[in-house]
Coordinates of N, CA, C and O in Angstrom, one line a residue:
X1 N 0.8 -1.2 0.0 CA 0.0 0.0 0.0 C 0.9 1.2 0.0 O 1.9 1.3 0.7
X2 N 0.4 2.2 -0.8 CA 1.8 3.4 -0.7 C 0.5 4.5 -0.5 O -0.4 4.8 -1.2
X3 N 1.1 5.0 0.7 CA 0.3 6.1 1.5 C 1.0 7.7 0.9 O 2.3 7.7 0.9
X4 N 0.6 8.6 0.7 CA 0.9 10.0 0.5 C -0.4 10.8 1.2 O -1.6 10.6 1.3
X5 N 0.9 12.4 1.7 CA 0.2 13.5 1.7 C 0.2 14.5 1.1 O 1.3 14.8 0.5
X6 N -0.8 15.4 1.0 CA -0.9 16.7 0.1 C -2.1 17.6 1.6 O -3.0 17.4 2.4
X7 N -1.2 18.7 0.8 CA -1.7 20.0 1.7 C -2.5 21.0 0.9 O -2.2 21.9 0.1
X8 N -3.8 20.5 1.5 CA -4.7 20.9 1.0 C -5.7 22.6 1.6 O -6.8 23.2 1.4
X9 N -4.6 22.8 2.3 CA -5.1 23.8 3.6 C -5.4 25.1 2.7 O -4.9 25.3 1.6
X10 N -6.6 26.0 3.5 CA -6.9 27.4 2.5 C -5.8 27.9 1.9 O -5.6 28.0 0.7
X11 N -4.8 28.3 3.0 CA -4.1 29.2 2.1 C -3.1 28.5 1.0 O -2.4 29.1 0.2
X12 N -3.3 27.1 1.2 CA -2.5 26.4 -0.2 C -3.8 26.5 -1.4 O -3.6 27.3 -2.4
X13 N -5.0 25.7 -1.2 CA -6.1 26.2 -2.0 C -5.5 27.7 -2.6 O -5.2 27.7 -3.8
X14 N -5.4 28.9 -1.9 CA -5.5 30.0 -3.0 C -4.6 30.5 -3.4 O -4.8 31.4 -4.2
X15 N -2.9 30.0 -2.8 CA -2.2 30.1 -3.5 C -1.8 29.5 -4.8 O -1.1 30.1 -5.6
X16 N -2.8 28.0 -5.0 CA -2.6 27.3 -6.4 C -4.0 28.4 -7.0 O -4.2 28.3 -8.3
X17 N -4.4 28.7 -6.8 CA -5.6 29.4 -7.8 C -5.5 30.6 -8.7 O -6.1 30.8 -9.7
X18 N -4.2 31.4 -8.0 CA -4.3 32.5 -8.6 C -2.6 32.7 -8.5 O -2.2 33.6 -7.8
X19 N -1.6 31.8 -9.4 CA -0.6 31.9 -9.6 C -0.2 33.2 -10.6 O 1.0 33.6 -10.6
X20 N -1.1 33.6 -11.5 CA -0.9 34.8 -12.5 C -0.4 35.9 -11.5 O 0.1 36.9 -12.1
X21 N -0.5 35.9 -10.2 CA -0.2 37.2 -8.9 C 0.9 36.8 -8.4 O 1.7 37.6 -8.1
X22 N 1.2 35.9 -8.3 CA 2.5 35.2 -7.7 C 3.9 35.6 -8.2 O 3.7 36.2 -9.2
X23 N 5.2 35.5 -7.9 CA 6.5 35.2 -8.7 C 6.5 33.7 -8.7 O 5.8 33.0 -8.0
X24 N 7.7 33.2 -10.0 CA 7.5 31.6 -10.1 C 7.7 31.1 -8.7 O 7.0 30.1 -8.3
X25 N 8.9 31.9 -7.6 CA 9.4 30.5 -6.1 C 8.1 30.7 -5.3 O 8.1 29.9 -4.4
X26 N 7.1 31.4 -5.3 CA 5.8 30.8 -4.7 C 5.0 30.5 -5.5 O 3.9 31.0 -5.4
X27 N 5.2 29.6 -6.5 CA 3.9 29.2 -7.1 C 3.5 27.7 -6.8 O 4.5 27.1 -6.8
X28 N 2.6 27.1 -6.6 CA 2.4 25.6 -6.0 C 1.3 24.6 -7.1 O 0.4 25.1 -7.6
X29 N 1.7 23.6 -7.1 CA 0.4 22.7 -8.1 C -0.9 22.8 -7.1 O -0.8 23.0 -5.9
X30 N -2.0 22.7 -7.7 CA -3.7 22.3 -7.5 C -3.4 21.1 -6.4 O -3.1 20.0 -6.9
X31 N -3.4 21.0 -5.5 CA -3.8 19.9 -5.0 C -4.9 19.2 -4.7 O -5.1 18.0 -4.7
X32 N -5.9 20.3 -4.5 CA -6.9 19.9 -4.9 C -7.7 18.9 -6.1 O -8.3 17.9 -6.3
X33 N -7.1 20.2 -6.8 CA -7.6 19.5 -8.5 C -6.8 17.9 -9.0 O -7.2 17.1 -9.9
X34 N -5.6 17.8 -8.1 CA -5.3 16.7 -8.1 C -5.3 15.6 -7.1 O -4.6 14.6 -6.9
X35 N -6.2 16.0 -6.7 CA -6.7 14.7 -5.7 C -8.1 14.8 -6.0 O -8.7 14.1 -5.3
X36 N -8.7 15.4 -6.8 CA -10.3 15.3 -7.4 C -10.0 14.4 -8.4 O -10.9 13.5 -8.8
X37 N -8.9 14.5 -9.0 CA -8.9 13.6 -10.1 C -8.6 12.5 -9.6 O -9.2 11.6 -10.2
X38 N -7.6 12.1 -8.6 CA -7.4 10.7 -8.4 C -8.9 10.3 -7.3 O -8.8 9.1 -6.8
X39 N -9.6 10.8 -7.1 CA -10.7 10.3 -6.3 C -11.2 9.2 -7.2 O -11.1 8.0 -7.0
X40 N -11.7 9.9 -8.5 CA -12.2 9.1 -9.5 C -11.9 7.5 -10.1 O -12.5 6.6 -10.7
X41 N -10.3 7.7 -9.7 CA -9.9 5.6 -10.2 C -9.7 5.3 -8.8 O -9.1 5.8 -7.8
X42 N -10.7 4.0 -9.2 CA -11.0 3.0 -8.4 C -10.0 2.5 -7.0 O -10.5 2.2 -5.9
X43 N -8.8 2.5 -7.3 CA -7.5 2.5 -6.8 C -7.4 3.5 -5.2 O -6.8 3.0 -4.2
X44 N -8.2 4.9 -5.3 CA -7.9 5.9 -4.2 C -8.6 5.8 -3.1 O -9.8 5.8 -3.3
X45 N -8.3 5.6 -2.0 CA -8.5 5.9 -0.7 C -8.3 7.2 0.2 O -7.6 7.3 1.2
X46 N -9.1 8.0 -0.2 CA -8.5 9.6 0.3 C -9.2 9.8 1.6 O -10.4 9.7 1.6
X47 N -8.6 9.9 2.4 CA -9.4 10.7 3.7 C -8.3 11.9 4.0 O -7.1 12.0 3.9
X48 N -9.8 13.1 4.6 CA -9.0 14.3 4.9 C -9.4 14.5 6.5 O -10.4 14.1 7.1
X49 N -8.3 15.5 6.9 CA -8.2 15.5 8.2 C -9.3 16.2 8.3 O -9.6 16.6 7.1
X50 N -10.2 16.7 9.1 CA -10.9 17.8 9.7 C -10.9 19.2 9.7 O -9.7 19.6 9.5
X51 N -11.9 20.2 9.9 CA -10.7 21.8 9.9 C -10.6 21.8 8.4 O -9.5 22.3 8.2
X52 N -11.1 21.6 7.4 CA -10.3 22.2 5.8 C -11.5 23.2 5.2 O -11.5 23.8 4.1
X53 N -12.9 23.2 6.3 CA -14.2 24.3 5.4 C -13.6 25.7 5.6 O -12.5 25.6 6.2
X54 N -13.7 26.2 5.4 CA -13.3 27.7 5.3 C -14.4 29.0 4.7 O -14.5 29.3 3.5
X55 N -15.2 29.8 5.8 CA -15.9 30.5 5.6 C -14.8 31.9 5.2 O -13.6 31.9 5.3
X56 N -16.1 33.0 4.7 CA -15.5 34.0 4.3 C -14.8 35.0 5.1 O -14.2 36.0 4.6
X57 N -14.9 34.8 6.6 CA -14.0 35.5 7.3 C -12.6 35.0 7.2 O -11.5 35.6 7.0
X58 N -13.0 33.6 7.5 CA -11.3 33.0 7.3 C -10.9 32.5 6.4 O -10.1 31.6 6.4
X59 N -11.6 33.3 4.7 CA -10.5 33.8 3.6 C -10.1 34.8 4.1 O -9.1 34.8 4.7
X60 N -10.8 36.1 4.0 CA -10.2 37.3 4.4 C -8.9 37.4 5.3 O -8.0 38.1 5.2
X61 N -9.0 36.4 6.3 CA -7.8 36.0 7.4 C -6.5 36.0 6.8 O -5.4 36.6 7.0
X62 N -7.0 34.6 5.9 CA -5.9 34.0 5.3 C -5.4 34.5 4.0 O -4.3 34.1 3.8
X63 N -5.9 35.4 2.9 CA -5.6 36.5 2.4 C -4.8 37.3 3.2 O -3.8 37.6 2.7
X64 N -5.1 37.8 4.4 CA -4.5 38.9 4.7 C -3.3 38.6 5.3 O -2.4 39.4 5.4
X65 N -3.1 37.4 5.7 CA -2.0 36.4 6.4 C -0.7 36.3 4.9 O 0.5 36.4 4.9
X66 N -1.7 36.1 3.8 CA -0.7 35.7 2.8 C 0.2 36.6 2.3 O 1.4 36.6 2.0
X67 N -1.0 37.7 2.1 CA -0.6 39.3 1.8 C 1.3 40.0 2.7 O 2.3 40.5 2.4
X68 N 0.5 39.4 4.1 CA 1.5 39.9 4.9 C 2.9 39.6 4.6 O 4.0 40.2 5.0
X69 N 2.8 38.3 3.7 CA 4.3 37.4 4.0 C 4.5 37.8 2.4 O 4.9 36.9 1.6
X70 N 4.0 39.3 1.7 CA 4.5 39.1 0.4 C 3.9 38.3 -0.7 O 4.5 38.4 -1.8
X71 N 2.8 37.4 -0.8 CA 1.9 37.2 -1.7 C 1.0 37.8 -2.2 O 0.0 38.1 -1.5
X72 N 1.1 38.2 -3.6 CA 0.2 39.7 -4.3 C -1.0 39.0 -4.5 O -1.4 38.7 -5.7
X73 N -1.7 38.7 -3.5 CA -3.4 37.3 -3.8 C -4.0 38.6 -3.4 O -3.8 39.3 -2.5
X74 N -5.3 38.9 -4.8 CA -6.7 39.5 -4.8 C -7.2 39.3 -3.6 O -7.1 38.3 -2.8
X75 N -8.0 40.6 -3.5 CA -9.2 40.9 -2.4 C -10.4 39.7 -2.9 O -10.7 39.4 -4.1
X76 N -10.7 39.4 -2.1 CA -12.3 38.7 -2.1 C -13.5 40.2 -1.7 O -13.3 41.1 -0.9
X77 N -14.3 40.1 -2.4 CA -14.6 40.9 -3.0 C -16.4 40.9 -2.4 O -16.7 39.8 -2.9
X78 N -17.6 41.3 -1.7 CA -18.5 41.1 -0.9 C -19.7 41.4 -2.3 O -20.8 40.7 -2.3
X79 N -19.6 42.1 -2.9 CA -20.1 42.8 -3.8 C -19.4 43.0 -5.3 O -19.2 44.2 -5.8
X80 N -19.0 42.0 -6.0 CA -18.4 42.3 -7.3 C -18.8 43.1 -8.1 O -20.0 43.2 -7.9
X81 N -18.3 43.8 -9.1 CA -18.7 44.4 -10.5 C -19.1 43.7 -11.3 O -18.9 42.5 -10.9
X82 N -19.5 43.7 -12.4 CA -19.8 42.3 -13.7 C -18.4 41.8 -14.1 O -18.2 40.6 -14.4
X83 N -17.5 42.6 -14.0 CA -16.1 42.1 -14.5 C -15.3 41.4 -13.5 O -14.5 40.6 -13.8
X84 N -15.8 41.9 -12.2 CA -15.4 41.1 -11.0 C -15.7 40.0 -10.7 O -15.0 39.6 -9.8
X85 N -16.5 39.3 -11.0 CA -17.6 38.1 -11.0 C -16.4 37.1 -10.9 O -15.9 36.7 -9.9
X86 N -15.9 36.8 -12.3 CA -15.0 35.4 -12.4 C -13.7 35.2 -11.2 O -13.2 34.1 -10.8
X87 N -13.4 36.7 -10.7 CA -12.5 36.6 -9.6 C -13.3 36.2 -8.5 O -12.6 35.5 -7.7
X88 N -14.6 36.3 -8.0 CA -15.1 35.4 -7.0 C -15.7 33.8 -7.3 O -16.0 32.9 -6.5
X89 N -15.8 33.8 -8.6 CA -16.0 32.8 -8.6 C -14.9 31.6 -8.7 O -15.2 30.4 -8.8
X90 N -13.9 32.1 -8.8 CA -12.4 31.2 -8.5 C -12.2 31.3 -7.4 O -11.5 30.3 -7.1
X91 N -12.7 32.4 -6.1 CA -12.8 32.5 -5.1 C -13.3 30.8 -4.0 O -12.8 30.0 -3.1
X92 N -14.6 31.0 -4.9 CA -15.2 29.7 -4.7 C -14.9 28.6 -4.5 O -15.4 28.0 -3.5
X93 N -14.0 27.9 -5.3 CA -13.4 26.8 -5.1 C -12.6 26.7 -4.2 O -12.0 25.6 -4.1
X94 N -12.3 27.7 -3.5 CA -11.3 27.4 -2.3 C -11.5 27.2 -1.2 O -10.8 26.7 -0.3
X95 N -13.2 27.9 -1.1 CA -14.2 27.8 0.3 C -14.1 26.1 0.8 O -14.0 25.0 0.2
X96 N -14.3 26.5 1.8 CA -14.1 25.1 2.4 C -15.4 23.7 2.0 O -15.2 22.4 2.1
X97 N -16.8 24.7 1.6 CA -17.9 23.8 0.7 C -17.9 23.4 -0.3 O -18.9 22.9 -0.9
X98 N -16.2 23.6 -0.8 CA -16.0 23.6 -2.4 C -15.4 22.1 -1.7 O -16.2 21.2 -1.9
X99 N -14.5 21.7 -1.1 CA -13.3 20.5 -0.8 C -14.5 19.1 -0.7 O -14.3 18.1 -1.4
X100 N -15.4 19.1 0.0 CA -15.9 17.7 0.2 C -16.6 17.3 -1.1 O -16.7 16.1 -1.4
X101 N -17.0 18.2 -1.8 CA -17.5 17.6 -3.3 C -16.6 17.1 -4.0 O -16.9 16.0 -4.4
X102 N -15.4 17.5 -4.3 CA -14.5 17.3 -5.0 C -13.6 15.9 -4.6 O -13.3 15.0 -5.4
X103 N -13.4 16.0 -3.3 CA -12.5 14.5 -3.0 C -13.9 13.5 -2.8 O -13.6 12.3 -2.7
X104 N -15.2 13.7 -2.7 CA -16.0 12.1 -2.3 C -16.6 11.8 -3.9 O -17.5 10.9 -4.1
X105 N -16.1 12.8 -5.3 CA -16.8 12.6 -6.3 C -16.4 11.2 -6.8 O -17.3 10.6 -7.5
X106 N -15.5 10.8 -6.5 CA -15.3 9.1 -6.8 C -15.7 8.5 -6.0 O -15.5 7.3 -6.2
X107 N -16.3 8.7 -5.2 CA -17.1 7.8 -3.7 C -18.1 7.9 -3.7 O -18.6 7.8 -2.6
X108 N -19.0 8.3 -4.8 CA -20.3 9.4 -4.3 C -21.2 8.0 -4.2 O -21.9 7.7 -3.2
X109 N -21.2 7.4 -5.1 CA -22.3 6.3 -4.9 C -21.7 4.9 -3.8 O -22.1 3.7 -3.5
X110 N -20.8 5.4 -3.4 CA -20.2 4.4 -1.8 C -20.0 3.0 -2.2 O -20.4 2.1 -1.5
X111 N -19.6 2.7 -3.2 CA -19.4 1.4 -3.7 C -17.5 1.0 -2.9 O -16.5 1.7 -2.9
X112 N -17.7 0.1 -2.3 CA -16.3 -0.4 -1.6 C -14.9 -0.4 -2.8 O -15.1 -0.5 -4.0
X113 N -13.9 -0.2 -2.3 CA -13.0 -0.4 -3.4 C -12.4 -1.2 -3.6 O -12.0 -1.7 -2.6
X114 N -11.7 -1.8 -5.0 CA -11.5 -2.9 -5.6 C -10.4 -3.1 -4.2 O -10.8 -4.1 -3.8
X115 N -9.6 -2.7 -3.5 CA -8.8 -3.4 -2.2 C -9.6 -3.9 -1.3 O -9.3 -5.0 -0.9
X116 N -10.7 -3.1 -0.9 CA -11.8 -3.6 0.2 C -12.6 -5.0 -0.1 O -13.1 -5.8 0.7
X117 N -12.5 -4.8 -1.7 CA -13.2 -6.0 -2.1 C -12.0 -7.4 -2.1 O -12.3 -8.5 -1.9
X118 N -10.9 -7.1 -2.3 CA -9.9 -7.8 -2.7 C -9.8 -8.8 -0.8 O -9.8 -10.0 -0.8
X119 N -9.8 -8.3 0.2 CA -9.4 -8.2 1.0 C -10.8 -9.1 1.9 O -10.8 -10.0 2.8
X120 N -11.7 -8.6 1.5 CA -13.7 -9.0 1.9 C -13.3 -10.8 1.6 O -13.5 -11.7 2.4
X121 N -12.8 -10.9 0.3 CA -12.9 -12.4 -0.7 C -11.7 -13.5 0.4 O -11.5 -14.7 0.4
X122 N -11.0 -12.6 1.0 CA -10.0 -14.0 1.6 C -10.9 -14.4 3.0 O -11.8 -13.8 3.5
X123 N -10.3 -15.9 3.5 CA -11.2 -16.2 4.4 C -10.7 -15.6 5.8 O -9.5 -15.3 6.1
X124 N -11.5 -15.4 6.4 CA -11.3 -15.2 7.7 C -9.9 -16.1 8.3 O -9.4 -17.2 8.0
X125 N -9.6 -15.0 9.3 CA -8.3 -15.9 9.7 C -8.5 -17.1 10.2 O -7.8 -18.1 9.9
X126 N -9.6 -17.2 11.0 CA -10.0 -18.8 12.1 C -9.7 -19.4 10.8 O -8.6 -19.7 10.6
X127 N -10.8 -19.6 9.7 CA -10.8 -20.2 8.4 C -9.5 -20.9 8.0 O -9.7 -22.0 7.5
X128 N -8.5 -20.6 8.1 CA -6.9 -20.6 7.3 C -6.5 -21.7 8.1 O -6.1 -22.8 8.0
X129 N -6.7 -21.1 8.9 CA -6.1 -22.1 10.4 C -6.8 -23.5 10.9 O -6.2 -24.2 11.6
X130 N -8.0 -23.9 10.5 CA -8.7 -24.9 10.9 C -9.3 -25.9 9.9 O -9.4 -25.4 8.7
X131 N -9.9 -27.3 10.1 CA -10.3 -27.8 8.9 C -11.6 -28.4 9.3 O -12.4 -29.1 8.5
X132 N -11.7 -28.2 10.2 CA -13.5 -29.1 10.7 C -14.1 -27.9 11.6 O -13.3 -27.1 12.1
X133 N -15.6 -27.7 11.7 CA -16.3 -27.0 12.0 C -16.6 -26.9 13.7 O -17.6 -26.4 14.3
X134 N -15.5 -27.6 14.3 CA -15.1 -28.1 15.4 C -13.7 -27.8 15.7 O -13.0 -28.6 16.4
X135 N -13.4 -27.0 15.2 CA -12.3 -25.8 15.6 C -11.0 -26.7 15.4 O -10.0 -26.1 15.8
X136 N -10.9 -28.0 14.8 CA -9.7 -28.5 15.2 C -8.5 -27.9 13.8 O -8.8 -27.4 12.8
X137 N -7.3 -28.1 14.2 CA -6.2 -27.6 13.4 C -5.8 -28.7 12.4 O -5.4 -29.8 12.5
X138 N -5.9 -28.0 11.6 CA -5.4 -28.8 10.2 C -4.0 -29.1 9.9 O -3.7 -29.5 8.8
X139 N -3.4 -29.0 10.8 CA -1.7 -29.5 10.3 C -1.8 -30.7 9.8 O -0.9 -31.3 9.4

């Protein structure tokens, strides 16, 4: 089994979102977007820790946190213009109601996965170990 992590936390969310504001040494891949995609083959087992929703105060927070340390990341915006719109709506995806659709879209209909099933099919341990229905040992 080969286990990995990815950091999926707000201010990683909007630092991969809006890399056109960035210089290249802070720029970071989607993790998100790449762990939405691996949800989908059969293969993924993703669980996320707790803590990753993120309301609009704690963008503002975390914008302003990013801001501080030198990241040129856009205002979130309460009231856009028409031309403003697409900047909140990239906004969006980083909210914390955006994360659980995206990693359970390969889980959505809860079907077990081909390991769960692999694993369901071997016998129980007693099984392996005994040969009469009277517990005795098969050596």
């Amino acid at each position: 089994m080969e286990i990995e992590t990815a950091d999926i936390s707000l201010a990683r969310r909007i630092i991969a979102n809006f890399p056109e504001c960035l210089r290249n040494d802070q720029k970071i891949p989607d993790e998100l977007t790449r762990l939405g995609k691996l949800a989908q083959t059969p293969e993924a087992n993703i669980t996320k820790l707790p803590n990753i929703s993120a309301s609009i105060p704690r963008l503002r927070d975390a914008i302003a946190e990013l801001r501080g340390k030198a990241y040129n990341t856009p205002d979130y915006l309460d009231e856009p213009s028409t031309e403003e719109r697409a900047l909140q709506a990239r906004f969006a995806v980083v909210l914390g109601s955006a994360v659980n659709p995206v990693l359970r879209e390969g889980n959505s209909d809860r079907r077990a996965s081909r390991s769960v099933k692999a694993f369901a099919r071997k016998p129980p341990l007693e099984e392996q170990f005994t040969s009469s229905p009277l517990g005795g040992r098969a050596d």
